[in-house]
Coordinates of C-alpha atoms and ligand atoms in Angstrom, one line a residue:
M19 CA 126.1 55.0 141.9
K20 CA 128.6 54.8 139.0
I21 CA 129.1 57.2 136.1
C22 CA 130.0 55.7 132.7
K23 CA 131.2 58.0 130.0
G24 CA 130.5 57.5 126.3
V25 CA 129.9 59.6 123.2
S26 CA 126.5 61.2 122.5
A27 CA 124.8 59.6 119.4
S28 CA 121.2 60.8 119.9
P29 CA 120.4 63.5 122.5
G30 CA 117.9 63.3 125.3
L31 CA 117.5 62.2 128.9
V32 CA 115.7 59.1 130.2
L33 CA 115.5 57.0 133.3
G34 CA 114.9 53.3 133.2
Q35 CA 116.0 49.7 133.5
V36 CA 118.7 48.2 131.3
S37 CA 118.1 45.2 129.1
R38 CA 121.1 43.6 127.6
L39 CA 120.8 42.3 124.0
E40 CA 122.1 38.8 123.2
R41 CA 122.7 37.9 119.6
H42 CA 122.2 34.6 117.8
V43 CA 125.6 33.3 116.5
E44 CA 125.2 31.8 113.0
T45 CA 126.4 28.3 112.1
F46 CA 125.8 26.6 108.8
S47 CA 125.6 22.9 108.0
T48 CA 127.7 21.5 105.2
G49 CA 125.2 19.6 103.1
P50 CA 124.9 18.0 100.6
F51 CA 122.2 20.3 99.2
D52 CA 119.9 20.3 96.2
P53 CA 120.8 23.5 94.4
E54 CA 117.4 23.8 92.8
R55 CA 115.6 23.6 96.1
E56 CA 118.1 26.0 97.7
L57 CA 117.5 28.5 94.9
R58 CA 113.7 28.3 95.3
Q59 CA 114.0 28.8 99.1
L60 CA 116.3 31.7 98.5
E61 CA 113.8 33.4 96.2
D62 CA 111.0 32.9 98.7
A63 CA 113.1 34.1 101.7
V64 CA 114.1 37.2 99.8
R65 CA 110.5 38.0 98.9
T66 CA 109.5 37.5 102.5
A67 CA 112.4 39.7 103.7
Q68 CA 111.4 42.4 101.3
S69 CA 107.7 42.3 102.3
E70 CA 108.8 42.5 106.0
L71 CA 111.0 45.5 105.2
D72 CA 108.2 47.2 103.2
S73 CA 105.6 46.7 105.9
M74 CA 108.1 48.1 108.5
A75 CA 108.7 51.0 106.2
E76 CA 104.9 51.7 106.1
R77 CA 104.8 52.3 109.8
A78 CA 108.2 54.0 109.9
A79 CA 108.9 57.7 109.3
S80 CA 111.2 59.3 106.8
T81 CA 114.8 58.4 107.6
E82 CA 113.9 55.0 108.8
Q83 CA 111.9 54.5 105.7
A84 CA 114.9 55.5 103.6
I85 CA 117.1 53.0 105.3
L86 CA 114.5 50.2 105.1
Q87 CA 114.0 51.0 101.4
F88 CA 117.8 50.8 100.8
Q89 CA 117.9 47.4 102.5
S90 CA 115.0 46.2 100.3
M91 CA 116.7 47.5 97.2
M92 CA 120.0 45.7 98.1
L93 CA 118.1 42.4 98.0
D94 CA 117.2 43.3 94.4
D95 CA 120.8 44.1 93.5
E96 CA 121.6 41.9 90.5
G97 CA 125.3 41.8 91.1
M98 CA 125.0 40.6 94.7
M99 CA 122.1 38.2 94.2
N100 CA 123.8 36.6 91.1
E101 CA 126.8 35.9 93.3
V102 CA 124.6 34.3 95.9
R103 CA 123.0 32.1 93.2
F104 CA 126.4 31.2 91.8
C105 CA 127.6 30.0 95.3
I106 CA 124.4 27.9 95.7
K107 CA 125.0 26.3 92.3
A108 CA 128.6 25.5 93.5
G109 CA 127.0 23.4 96.3
I110 CA 126.5 25.5 99.4
S111 CA 123.3 26.2 101.2
A112 CA 121.2 29.3 100.5
A113 CA 121.8 30.6 104.0
A114 CA 125.6 30.1 103.8
A115 CA 125.7 31.6 100.4
M116 CA 123.8 34.7 101.5
D117 CA 126.0 35.0 104.5
K118 CA 129.3 34.7 102.5
V119 CA 128.3 37.2 99.8
G120 CA 126.6 39.6 102.2
Q121 CA 129.8 39.6 104.3
R122 CA 131.9 40.3 101.3
Y123 CA 129.8 43.1 100.0
A124 CA 129.6 44.6 103.5
D125 CA 133.4 44.4 103.9
Q126 CA 133.8 46.1 100.5
L127 CA 131.7 49.0 101.6
A128 CA 133.2 49.2 105.0
N129 CA 136.6 49.5 103.4
M130 CA 135.6 52.6 101.3
K131 CA 137.6 54.8 103.6
D132 CA 137.2 57.8 101.3
N133 CA 133.4 57.4 101.3
P134 CA 131.8 57.5 104.7
Y135 CA 128.3 57.5 103.0
M136 CA 128.9 54.0 101.5
Q137 CA 130.7 52.8 104.6
L138 CA 127.5 53.5 106.6
R139 CA 125.6 51.3 104.2
S140 CA 127.8 48.3 105.1
V141 CA 125.8 47.5 108.2
D142 CA 122.6 47.7 106.2
I143 CA 123.8 44.9 104.0
L144 CA 124.5 42.7 107.0
D145 CA 121.2 43.6 108.5
A146 CA 119.3 42.7 105.3
T147 CA 121.2 39.5 104.7
S148 CA 120.8 38.3 108.3
R149 CA 117.1 38.9 107.8
V150 CA 117.1 36.5 104.8
I151 CA 119.3 34.0 106.7
N152 CA 116.9 34.1 109.7
I153 CA 113.9 33.5 107.4
L154 CA 115.8 30.5 105.8
G155 CA 116.4 29.1 109.3
N156 CA 112.9 29.8 110.5
R157 CA 114.1 32.0 113.2
P158 CA 112.0 34.9 114.5
R159 CA 113.0 38.4 113.4
M160 CA 111.1 40.1 116.3
W161 CA 113.6 38.7 118.7
L162 CA 113.1 41.1 121.6
A163 CA 110.5 39.9 124.0
L164 CA 110.0 43.0 126.1
D165 CA 107.1 43.5 128.5
H166 CA 108.0 47.0 129.7
P167 CA 110.1 49.8 128.2
V168 CA 113.8 49.5 128.7
I169 CA 117.2 51.0 127.9
L170 CA 118.8 48.6 125.5
A171 CA 122.5 47.8 125.9
A172 CA 124.5 46.0 123.2
D173 CA 127.9 45.8 121.6
R174 CA 126.4 47.5 118.6
L175 CA 123.0 47.9 117.1
M176 CA 121.7 47.0 113.7
P177 CA 119.5 49.5 111.9
T178 CA 116.4 47.3 112.1
D179 CA 116.9 46.4 115.8
L180 CA 115.0 49.5 116.7
F181 CA 112.0 48.4 114.8
S182 CA 111.9 44.9 116.2
V183 CA 109.8 45.8 119.1
P184 CA 106.6 47.9 119.3
S185 CA 107.4 51.6 119.4
G186 CA 107.8 53.1 122.8
M187 CA 109.4 49.9 124.3
I188 CA 112.9 51.3 123.8
L189 CA 113.6 54.2 126.1
G190 CA 117.2 54.6 125.2
V191 CA 120.2 52.8 123.8
V192 CA 123.8 52.3 125.1
T193 CA 126.4 50.6 123.0
T194 CA 129.9 49.7 123.8
E195 CA 131.1 50.3 120.2
G196 CA 129.6 52.1 117.2
S197 CA 129.6 55.7 116.1
G198 CA 127.2 58.6 116.1
Q199 CA 127.3 58.4 112.3
S200 CA 126.0 54.8 112.1
H201 CA 122.6 54.1 110.7
A202 CA 121.4 52.8 114.0
A203 CA 122.4 56.2 115.6
I204 CA 120.7 58.1 112.8
I205 CA 117.5 56.0 113.3
A206 CA 117.7 56.6 117.0
R207 CA 117.8 60.3 116.4
A208 CA 115.0 60.1 113.9
M209 CA 112.9 58.1 116.4
N210 CA 113.9 60.4 119.3
I211 CA 115.5 57.6 121.2
P212 CA 118.3 59.0 123.3
G213 CA 121.5 57.0 122.8
I214 CA 125.2 56.9 123.6
V215 CA 128.0 54.9 122.0
Q216 CA 131.5 53.8 123.0
V217 CA 130.9 53.3 126.7
G218 CA 133.5 50.5 126.7
P219 CA 133.0 46.7 126.8
E220 CA 133.0 46.3 130.6
F221 CA 129.6 48.1 130.7
L222 CA 127.9 44.9 129.3
D223 CA 129.4 42.7 132.0
D224 CA 127.0 43.6 134.7
C225 CA 124.3 46.0 133.5
D226 CA 121.3 43.7 132.9
G227 CA 118.3 44.8 135.0
R228 CA 120.0 47.7 136.7
T229 CA 118.5 51.2 136.9
V230 CA 120.2 53.9 134.8
I231 CA 119.9 57.6 134.1
L232 CA 120.9 58.0 130.5
D233 CA 121.9 61.6 129.8
A234 CA 122.6 61.1 126.1
T235 CA 123.0 64.8 125.5
K236 CA 126.0 64.8 127.8
G237 CA 127.2 61.4 126.6
E238 CA 127.1 59.6 129.9
C239 CA 124.9 57.3 132.0
I240 CA 124.6 56.8 135.8
L241 CA 124.2 53.3 137.0
D242 CA 122.2 52.8 140.2
P243 CA 121.5 56.6 140.8
D244 CA 120.9 57.8 144.3
A245 CA 117.6 59.4 145.3
A246 CA 118.8 63.0 144.7
A247 CA 120.1 62.2 141.2
R248 CA 116.8 60.5 140.3
Q249 CA 114.8 63.4 141.5
Q250 CA 116.9 65.9 139.5
A251 CA 116.6 63.7 136.4
E252 CA 112.8 63.3 136.7
A253 CA 112.3 67.1 137.0
R254 CA 114.5 67.8 133.9
I255 CA 112.7 65.1 131.9
C256 CA 109.3 66.8 132.6
E257 CA 110.8 70.2 131.5
L258 CA 112.1 68.7 128.3
Q259 CA 108.8 67.1 127.5
R260 CA 107.1 70.5 127.8
E261 CA 109.6 72.2 125.5
N262 CA 109.3 69.5 122.9
E263 CA 105.5 69.7 122.9
E264 CA 105.7 73.5 122.3
M265 CA 107.9 73.0 119.3
R266 CA 105.8 70.2 117.8
V267 CA 102.7 72.4 118.0
L268 CA 104.4 75.2 116.0
G269 CA 105.7 72.6 113.4
R270 CA 102.1 71.4 112.8
Q271 CA 100.5 74.7 112.4
P272 CA 99.3 75.4 108.8
G273 CA 101.4 77.9 106.8
Y274 CA 99.4 81.2 106.7
T275 CA 100.6 84.7 107.6
R276 CA 98.7 86.8 110.0
D277 CA 96.8 88.4 107.2
G278 CA 96.0 85.0 105.6
A279 CA 98.6 84.6 102.8
A280 CA 99.6 80.9 102.3
F281 CA 103.3 80.3 102.5
E282 CA 105.5 77.2 102.0
L283 CA 108.5 76.4 104.2
L284 CA 111.2 74.1 102.8
A285 CA 114.6 73.1 104.0
N286 CA 118.2 73.3 102.7
C287 CA 119.7 69.9 103.2
F288 CA 122.6 67.6 102.5
G289 CA 121.1 64.1 102.6
P290 CA 118.4 61.8 104.1
E291 CA 119.6 62.4 107.7
D292 CA 119.0 66.1 107.8
I293 CA 115.9 65.9 105.6
D294 CA 114.5 63.8 108.4
T295 CA 115.2 66.4 111.0
A296 CA 113.7 69.0 108.7
M297 CA 110.5 67.0 108.2
Q298 CA 110.1 66.6 111.9
S299 CA 110.4 70.4 112.3
G300 CA 107.5 70.9 109.9
A301 CA 109.3 71.4 106.5
R302 CA 107.1 70.7 103.5
G303 CA 109.9 69.4 101.4
V304 CA 113.5 70.2 100.4
G305 CA 114.1 73.5 98.6
L306 CA 117.8 72.8 98.1
L307 CA 119.6 69.5 98.3
R308 CA 123.3 70.2 98.0
S309 CA 124.2 67.1 96.1
S310 CA 127.9 67.8 96.0
Y311 CA 128.4 66.8 99.6
M312 CA 127.8 63.1 99.1
M313 CA 130.9 63.1 96.9
L314 CA 133.5 62.9 99.6
P315 CA 137.1 63.5 98.4
G316 CA 138.3 60.9 96.0
R317 CA 135.4 59.5 94.1
I318 CA 132.2 60.5 92.3
L319 CA 129.4 57.9 93.1
D320 CA 128.3 55.9 90.1
E321 CA 124.8 56.1 88.6
Q322 CA 123.4 53.3 90.8
E323 CA 124.9 54.7 94.0
Q324 CA 123.5 58.1 93.2
F325 CA 120.1 56.6 92.4
Y326 CA 120.1 55.0 95.8
F327 CA 121.1 58.3 97.4
Y328 CA 118.4 60.4 95.7
S329 CA 115.8 57.7 96.3
S330 CA 116.7 57.7 100.0
C331 CA 116.3 61.5 100.1
L332 CA 112.9 61.2 98.5
A333 CA 111.9 58.5 101.1
A334 CA 113.1 60.8 103.9
A335 CA 111.0 63.6 102.5
Q336 CA 107.8 61.4 102.9
G337 CA 106.3 62.2 99.6
C338 CA 107.1 65.9 99.7
P339 CA 109.1 67.5 96.9
V340 CA 112.9 67.4 96.9
T341 CA 114.8 69.9 94.7
V342 CA 118.2 68.6 93.9
R343 CA 120.9 71.0 92.8
T344 CA 123.4 69.4 90.4
F345 CA 127.0 69.3 91.5
D346 CA 128.2 72.7 92.6
F347 CA 131.9 72.0 93.0
G348 CA 133.9 75.1 93.4
A349 CA 137.3 75.9 95.0
D350 CA 135.4 77.4 98.0
R351 CA 133.9 74.0 98.8
T352 CA 135.7 71.3 100.7
M353 CA 135.1 68.7 98.0
A354 CA 136.2 71.0 95.2
D355 CA 139.8 71.3 95.9
A356 CA 140.3 67.6 95.7
Y357 CA 138.7 67.5 92.3
Q358 CA 138.9 70.7 90.4
G359 CA 141.8 72.8 91.7
V360 CA 142.1 76.6 91.2
Q361 CA 140.2 76.7 88.0
S362 CA 137.0 76.5 89.9
S363 CA 137.4 79.6 92.0
K364 CA 134.4 81.7 92.8
L365 CA 134.6 83.5 89.5
G366 CA 135.8 80.5 87.6
L367 CA 134.3 77.2 86.4
R368 CA 132.0 76.4 89.3
G369 CA 128.6 74.8 89.2
I370 CA 127.0 74.2 85.8
R371 CA 130.1 75.6 84.1
N372 CA 132.1 72.7 85.5
S373 CA 129.3 70.1 84.8
L374 CA 129.3 71.3 81.1
R375 CA 133.0 70.8 81.0
Q376 CA 132.7 67.3 82.3
P377 CA 129.7 65.9 80.3
R378 CA 130.2 62.2 81.4
Q379 CA 130.1 63.1 85.1
F380 CA 127.1 65.3 84.4
E381 CA 125.3 62.6 82.4
T382 CA 125.7 60.1 85.2
Q383 CA 124.2 62.5 87.6
I384 CA 121.3 63.4 85.3
C385 CA 120.5 59.8 84.5
A386 CA 120.4 58.9 88.3
L387 CA 118.2 61.9 88.9
L388 CA 115.7 61.1 86.1
R389 CA 115.5 57.5 87.4
A390 CA 115.0 58.6 91.0
A391 CA 112.3 61.1 89.8
H392 CA 110.3 58.0 88.8
R393 CA 110.0 57.2 92.5
G394 CA 108.8 60.5 93.8
P395 CA 108.5 64.3 93.4
L396 CA 112.0 65.2 92.5
R397 CA 113.0 68.4 90.8
V398 CA 116.4 69.3 89.4
M399 CA 118.1 72.7 89.3
F400 CA 121.4 74.0 87.9
P401 CA 123.7 76.2 90.0
M402 CA 125.9 79.1 88.8
V403 CA 123.9 79.6 85.6
T404 CA 125.0 82.8 83.9
D405 CA 122.7 83.1 80.9
V406 CA 120.2 81.2 78.8
E407 CA 123.1 79.6 76.8
D408 CA 124.1 77.6 79.9
W409 CA 120.5 76.5 80.3
D410 CA 120.2 75.4 76.7
A411 CA 123.5 73.5 76.9
A412 CA 122.5 71.8 80.1
M413 CA 119.1 70.8 78.7
R414 CA 120.6 69.3 75.6
I415 CA 122.5 67.0 77.8
V416 CA 119.3 66.2 79.7
E417 CA 117.6 65.3 76.4
H418 CA 120.5 63.1 75.5
C419 CA 120.2 61.3 78.9
R420 CA 116.4 60.8 78.4
Q421 CA 117.1 59.3 75.1
S422 CA 119.8 56.9 76.5
L423 CA 117.5 55.8 79.3
R424 CA 114.7 55.1 76.8
E425 CA 117.1 53.0 74.8
R426 CA 118.3 51.2 78.0
G427 CA 114.6 50.5 78.8
V428 CA 115.2 51.9 82.4
P429 CA 112.1 53.5 84.0
F430 CA 112.5 57.2 84.6
N431 CA 110.3 60.3 84.8
E432 CA 110.0 62.0 81.4
K433 CA 108.4 65.0 83.0
T434 CA 111.0 65.7 85.7
P435 CA 110.8 69.5 86.3
F436 CA 114.1 71.4 85.7
G437 CA 114.9 74.8 87.0
V438 CA 117.6 77.4 87.5
M439 CA 119.2 78.5 90.7
L440 CA 119.6 82.2 90.4
S441 CA 122.8 83.2 92.1
V442 CA 124.5 85.3 89.4
P443 CA 123.2 88.8 88.8
S444 CA 123.3 88.3 85.0
A445 CA 120.9 85.4 85.3
C446 CA 118.4 87.4 87.5
L447 CA 118.6 90.3 85.0
T448 CA 117.5 87.9 82.2
A449 CA 115.2 85.6 84.2
E450 CA 112.4 85.9 81.6
E451 CA 114.7 84.2 79.0
F452 CA 114.9 81.0 81.1
V453 CA 111.2 81.0 81.4
A454 CA 110.8 81.4 77.6
H455 CA 113.2 78.5 77.1
G456 CA 111.1 76.1 79.2
C457 CA 112.5 76.4 82.7
D458 CA 109.9 75.0 85.1
F459 CA 110.8 76.9 88.3
L460 CA 113.3 79.4 89.7
V461 CA 115.2 79.4 93.0
I462 CA 116.9 82.5 94.2
G463 CA 120.1 81.6 96.1
T464 CA 120.8 84.6 98.3
N465 CA 124.1 83.4 99.6
D466 CA 125.9 83.6 96.3
L467 CA 123.7 86.2 94.8
T468 CA 124.7 88.6 97.5
Q469 CA 128.4 87.7 97.1
Y470 CA 128.3 88.3 93.3
T471 CA 126.1 91.4 93.4
H472 CA 128.2 93.1 96.0
A473 CA 131.6 91.7 94.9
A474 CA 132.0 90.7 98.5
D475 CA 133.5 87.3 99.3
R476 CA 131.0 85.5 101.6
E477 CA 133.8 83.9 103.5
L478 CA 135.9 87.0 104.1
A479 CA 135.2 88.6 107.5
S480 CA 136.8 91.9 106.4
A481 CA 134.4 92.2 103.5
E482 CA 131.3 91.5 105.7
R483 CA 130.1 95.1 105.6
Y484 CA 129.7 94.9 101.8
Y485 CA 127.8 91.6 102.0
R486 CA 124.2 92.8 102.2
P487 CA 121.5 90.3 101.3
A488 CA 118.6 92.7 101.7
S489 CA 120.2 95.8 100.0
P490 CA 118.3 97.9 97.5
A491 CA 120.4 96.2 94.7
M492 CA 119.3 92.8 95.9
K493 CA 115.7 94.0 96.1
K494 CA 115.8 95.2 92.5
L495 CA 117.2 91.8 91.3
I496 CA 114.6 89.9 93.3
A497 CA 111.8 92.1 92.0
M498 CA 112.9 91.4 88.4
V499 CA 112.9 87.7 89.0
M500 CA 109.4 87.9 90.6
E501 CA 108.1 89.8 87.6
A502 CA 109.5 87.3 85.1
A503 CA 108.1 84.4 87.1
K504 CA 104.7 86.0 87.3
A505 CA 104.6 86.8 83.6
G506 CA 105.6 83.2 82.8
N507 CA 103.6 81.6 85.6
V508 CA 106.5 79.7 87.1
P509 CA 107.0 79.2 90.9
V510 CA 109.9 80.9 92.7
T511 CA 111.6 79.8 95.9
I512 CA 114.1 81.9 97.9
C513 CA 116.8 80.2 99.8
G514 CA 120.1 80.9 101.6
L515 CA 121.1 82.0 105.1
A516 CA 119.6 85.4 104.8
V517 CA 116.1 83.9 104.6
G518 CA 116.5 82.6 108.1
N519 CA 116.9 86.2 109.4
P520 CA 113.5 87.4 110.5
V521 CA 113.9 91.0 109.1
N522 CA 114.8 89.6 105.7
T523 CA 112.2 86.9 105.8
V524 CA 109.5 89.6 106.2
Q525 CA 111.0 91.7 103.5
Y526 CA 111.0 88.8 101.0
L527 CA 107.4 87.9 102.0
Q528 CA 106.3 91.5 101.3
M529 CA 108.0 91.4 97.9
G530 CA 105.7 88.6 97.0
L531 CA 107.7 85.5 97.8
R532 CA 105.7 82.7 99.3
S533 CA 108.2 79.8 99.2
F534 CA 111.1 79.9 101.6
S535 CA 113.9 77.4 102.0
V536 CA 116.1 77.5 105.2
S537 CA 118.4 75.3 107.2
P538 CA 116.6 72.7 109.3
Q539 CA 117.6 74.4 112.5
N540 CA 116.1 77.7 111.4
L541 CA 112.8 76.2 110.3
L542 CA 110.7 76.8 113.4
R543 CA 112.0 80.3 114.0
T544 CA 111.3 81.2 110.4
K545 CA 107.9 79.7 110.6
K546 CA 107.1 81.7 113.7
T547 CA 108.3 84.9 111.9
L548 CA 106.0 84.2 108.9
L549 CA 103.0 83.2 111.0
E550 CA 103.2 86.6 112.8
A551 CA 104.0 88.7 109.7
D552 CA 101.7 90.5 107.3
A553 CA 102.2 89.8 103.6
H554 CA 100.3 93.0 102.7
P555 CA 101.1 95.5 105.6
D556 CA 99.5 98.4 103.8
D557 CA 96.1 96.6 103.6
A558 CA 96.4 95.8 107.4
E559 CA 96.9 99.5 108.2
L560 CA 93.8 100.5 106.2
E561 CA 91.5 98.2 108.1
Ligands
PEP621 C1 123.0 80.1 97.9 O1 124.0 80.3 97.1 O2 122.2 80.9 98.2 C2 122.8 78.8 98.5 C3 121.8 78.5 99.2 O3 123.7 77.8 98.2 P1 125.1 77.5 98.8 O4 125.1 78.1 100.2 O5 125.3 76.0 98.8 O6 126.1 78.2 97.9
MG622 MG1 125.2 78.9 96.1

C-alpha cells in the first residue's frame, strides 16, 4: 500500500483500476504537396472536426458544451485559419500548417500571464487543432478502447479526452502535471469525475493495471490498498452516493411554495464554470453575471474575446436566461484598483458612471453582448444607476452600438432586453421612471442597496450592526420597486447575499417577489426554504 499526494482538482472518492494513457507523437512528412489539394483537405477536415465537436456538444451538458463550442468557434477564427492557408500556399502540408499555427496561437494564449481566462483557452486550441490533424491523418479520435470503467492516469489531460469514451467508463483521473483551473479539471468537475493533479511524474512509471483508492477530495490516492482501507472506502462511497441523490431530488423539484405560488430560482455567477455548478443544483438561469471578473488586472478583453466569453456563459446555462451586468468596476473590487484608482470609490464613479466616462470600453462590451444575445437568451443590466438620466445616457450608447453592428453586417439581437440593477436608493425611489423610459426588467441588488441605504460599508466589520438588508427602510424601498414593476408590468428579480438567508428569503417572498438570485452554493438551501414557505401566510391561517 502506497499513498501518493497530489492536488485536488475535482472532489469525490472512487475505487478502481488504473489505466495509463499513451499519446500519439506527431511527425509530418516534408512533401512536395499540391497546395490546392491540401487546402481542400483542410476545409473538409475542419468541417468534420466541427461536426464531431457539435455532436459531442449535443450529448454533453453545460460547461462541457461551452468548451466544445469554444473549440468549434476557434476553427472558424478567420485570423488563425488564414494563417494556416497561408502556410499551405507556402508549400507545407495541411496537417503541418495546422500544427504550426495552432501551436503558435496556443503559446500566445498560454503566455497571457495577466489573463488566466485566456491562458486556459490555450489547451483548447491544441485540442481542436489536434482533432483536425488526426482527421487529416485518418487517425481515430475515439482513441481509448476501454472495456471496463477505469481511473485514467496521464501526464495531463486534454478537454475532449473525457468525451472520447462512453460516459461512465472514466471513474476518476490522476495527472502528474496540470492544475485545478485547467479546462480538463473543470470538465471533470462538471461531469462529477473525481480527479487529482500534480502527483509527480514517477506515478506513471508503474501504475498501469494497479488498484487505487482515489480520494480526490483529500488530494491523494492509495495504490494497492489493503483490505481495511478498501472496506472503509467502499462504505464511504455508499454514504456519498446517498447524500448526492438527496440533493439531486431537491434540485429537480418544481418551484412552487407550500401554498402553490410559482417561484424562479436563479444564480449569481462569475463565468461558465460556476454557471455549470449552479445549473446542476437546479438553477433556472443566471440572475446576475458579474462580468467585471473576467477582466483580470491589466487588460480589458476585446469584443471578440468577450463575445466568446458571453457565448460560453449562455452555453453553460443550457438555454436558460443569463443576465449580464455591465462592468461594475469600483475601488472596492479587486480589479478596480488596477484600472480606476480612487475615483471609483463606493460613492464615486463606479458601475455605469464609470462606463459612461469610458464610452469606447462600454461600446466594446455592449457590441459583444448584443452579438452574444443572438445565440441565446441574454439580458443586460446596468449597475450603480442613480436616476433615469443614467439610463437614457446608457441606452443612447446601446442604440449607437446597434447602428454600428447593422453597418458592419454582424448578426446581433435587436430585441436584447435591457434592465437596471437597483442598488442605489434614489433609483428605487424613482423606479417607475425607468419603466416609463423603456426598461425591460428590474433587479434589486440587496448587497449594495443595504450599504447605501444604511450608509454602512459592507466590508467594514465595525459597521455591521448598521448593515440590515431586511430593515423597515429596505422593505419600503423594495415595496416601491414592486409597485412600479407591477404598474408597468415588468419582471423583478432580487439578488444578493441576503436572499440566501432563509428569514429574508421568506420576507421577500411575502412581499411579492417570485424571482430570486443567489450564489450557487446557496441554491439548494434557498430552494428548500421556498418550497416550505407560504407566499400568502394570512390566507393559510384562514383555512
Ligand atoms: C448587489 O449589490 O446586491 C450584488 C448582488 O452585487 P455585488 O455583490 O456584485 O455588488
Ligand atoms: Mg452590487
